[in-house]
Every structure is written in structure tokens, then in C-alpha cells.
Amino acid sequence: MIVYPALDLMDGCCGRLAQGRLGDATSFLLDPAEAVLGFEQAGADWAHVVDLDGARDGAPRQHGLLCDIALSVSVALQVAGGFREVEHFNGAFDAGADRIVVGSLPLTDPEKVLALLDRFGPERIAIAVDIVMAGKTPKVAAD
């Protein structure tokens, strides 16, 4: 089993959502690069970094911060949040991301995801879905 410590980014700061709701967020003043460095010092091999602004806007918004984090740590970075276009993927990989996670794109444009997998390879693109249990019937919710 691989444990991915996660960090959410909002407005250039670390943040946290209450039950995944963008309207119910808490921001922390902790430096994101220092937070990921803490994951590394605790023994993590990977860090999962989510651009909540990008998820909200449908395009990555924390590119500079991602670069800062990548330059500050040696753990592998898995990033998510608003990746829709090839340029978004190229920019994140150029900034130091090792893998990009997509959630809603496979539901809205599965052909694009197949093309991204062909271009970048399955080791660099991950698909994530949130499962919401209502009674005993799982429901899939895109991020």
C-alpha cells in the first residue's frame, strides 16, 4: 500500500475543504513547500498536491507554487486540480510534477483522456473518482 500525504492549495496557501465543498474552506498560513518537505522528512515517497483554485476554475492556477514545491523537495509529486488541456499537462510536467490526477475529465471527455494516456503514458496520468455511498448503492461523483 502507498500512502499519499495530501496538501490542498488555495490562494497560494495551504487549505482544507470540509467534506470536499469549495464553499466551506479553511486556509492555513503554512508555506506549501515546507509542508511537502515535512511529508518528505516523515518518510513519504510521494505527495499529492491539489490546486483547489484550479479545480474550481477548470484550469490550473498554482503553477508558480508547484514549481517552488518541486524545487524544494525530492519526493515525487502527484498533482490535481483543473487539468483539462494538453498545455496544462505540459506545464505541470515541466514544473516538476511526476503524475497528474484527473477526476471529471474522464467523465466529460473520455477521448481526451485516452489521447493524454497515449501521449504521456499511464504512469504519468491517474484517474480518480470519489465514491459517495448512499444506502448501499455507490454513486460516482466527479471532482
XYZ file of C-alpha atoms in Angstrom:
143
model
C 0.000 0.000 0.000
C 1.197 3.502 -0.823
C 0.068 6.349 1.415
C -0.090 9.721 -0.325
C 0.009 12.613 2.142
C -2.103 15.356 0.609
C -1.929 19.113 0.519
C -4.648 21.405 -0.812
C -3.664 24.804 -2.228
C -5.964 27.822 -2.139
C -4.919 31.368 -2.994
C -1.246 30.406 -2.665
C -1.702 28.917 0.809
C -2.351 25.533 2.317
C -6.025 24.865 2.820
C -8.599 22.271 3.650
C -12.151 21.696 2.472
C -14.937 20.445 4.689
C -16.229 17.274 3.001
C -14.935 18.432 -0.389
C -17.070 21.596 -0.534
C -15.254 24.546 -2.140
C -17.552 26.960 -0.317
C -16.517 25.543 3.058
C -12.736 26.034 3.134
C -10.164 26.805 5.790
C -6.838 28.419 4.878
C -3.590 27.855 6.764
C -0.563 30.138 6.657
C 1.879 27.228 6.478
C 4.231 27.504 3.491
C 3.200 24.783 0.988
C 6.793 23.871 0.080
C 7.629 23.484 3.772
C 4.535 21.332 4.267
C 5.570 18.960 1.455
C 9.129 18.944 2.814
C 7.597 17.803 6.100
C 5.960 14.890 4.268
C 9.356 14.006 2.816
C 11.094 14.222 6.204
C 8.415 11.935 7.652
C 9.369 9.287 5.079
C 6.838 9.817 2.295
C 7.865 8.827 -1.219
C 5.025 10.793 -2.844
C 2.995 13.905 -2.080
C -0.460 14.601 -3.506
C -0.973 18.335 -4.155
C -4.371 19.669 -5.199
C -4.878 23.110 -6.741
C -8.342 23.882 -5.370
C -8.461 27.174 -7.278
C -7.738 25.236 -10.467
C -10.401 22.647 -9.669
C -12.909 25.463 -9.184
C -11.857 27.391 -12.307
C -11.295 24.431 -14.647
C -7.632 25.342 -15.270
C -4.549 25.154 -13.015
C -3.929 28.358 -11.020
C -0.966 27.480 -8.775
C 1.741 26.847 -11.408
C 4.397 29.035 -9.749
C 3.743 27.442 -6.395
C 4.001 23.982 -7.934
C 7.417 24.960 -9.330
C 8.509 26.190 -5.893
C 7.401 22.942 -4.271
C 9.098 20.779 -6.917
C 12.373 22.675 -6.468
C 12.200 22.314 -2.677
C 11.631 18.572 -2.317
C 12.768 15.261 -3.707
C 9.530 13.328 -3.157
C 7.541 12.504 -6.265
C 4.661 14.936 -6.827
C 1.198 13.866 -7.849
C -0.925 16.918 -8.691
C -4.575 17.568 -9.404
C -6.939 20.461 -9.915
C -8.256 21.832 -13.179
C -6.165 19.879 -15.669
C -8.161 19.852 -18.904
C -5.871 20.813 -21.806
C -2.579 19.394 -23.097
C -0.890 22.722 -22.241
C -1.936 22.254 -18.606
C -0.279 18.835 -18.530
C 2.873 20.046 -20.278
C 3.165 22.958 -17.849
C 2.782 20.764 -14.776
C 5.281 18.192 -16.005
C 7.716 20.977 -16.925
C 7.263 22.380 -13.402
C 8.269 19.084 -11.831
C 5.076 17.074 -11.418
C 5.562 13.327 -11.758
C 1.897 12.408 -12.173
C -1.336 14.279 -12.837
C -4.641 13.091 -11.472
C -7.840 13.790 -13.377
C -11.296 13.345 -11.927
C -14.019 14.927 -14.003
C -12.234 14.824 -17.373
C -12.738 11.064 -17.868
C -16.464 11.637 -17.449
C -16.732 14.733 -19.621
C -14.185 13.888 -22.333
C -13.036 10.248 -22.240
C -11.461 10.510 -25.716
C -9.191 13.301 -24.499
C -8.104 11.160 -21.554
C -7.228 8.306 -23.924
C -5.167 10.722 -26.027
C -3.411 12.015 -22.877
C -2.635 8.451 -21.829
C -1.186 7.764 -25.273
C 0.897 10.935 -25.159
C 2.205 10.854 -21.592
C 1.795 7.200 -20.582
C -0.307 5.560 -17.887
C 2.394 6.034 -15.249
C 2.011 9.828 -15.542
C -1.798 10.096 -15.707
C -4.076 8.768 -12.970
C -7.850 8.737 -12.894
C -9.602 9.281 -9.580
C -13.272 9.137 -8.738
C -14.972 9.869 -5.463
C -17.471 7.258 -4.416
C -20.361 8.546 -2.331
C -22.254 5.829 -0.514
C -25.982 6.447 -0.266
C -27.541 3.458 1.377
C -25.836 0.513 -0.292
C -25.629 1.904 -3.810
C -22.326 3.598 -4.677
C -22.608 6.808 -6.654
C -19.697 8.271 -8.548
C -19.048 11.988 -8.061
C -16.503 13.835 -10.222
C -14.260 16.429 -8.605
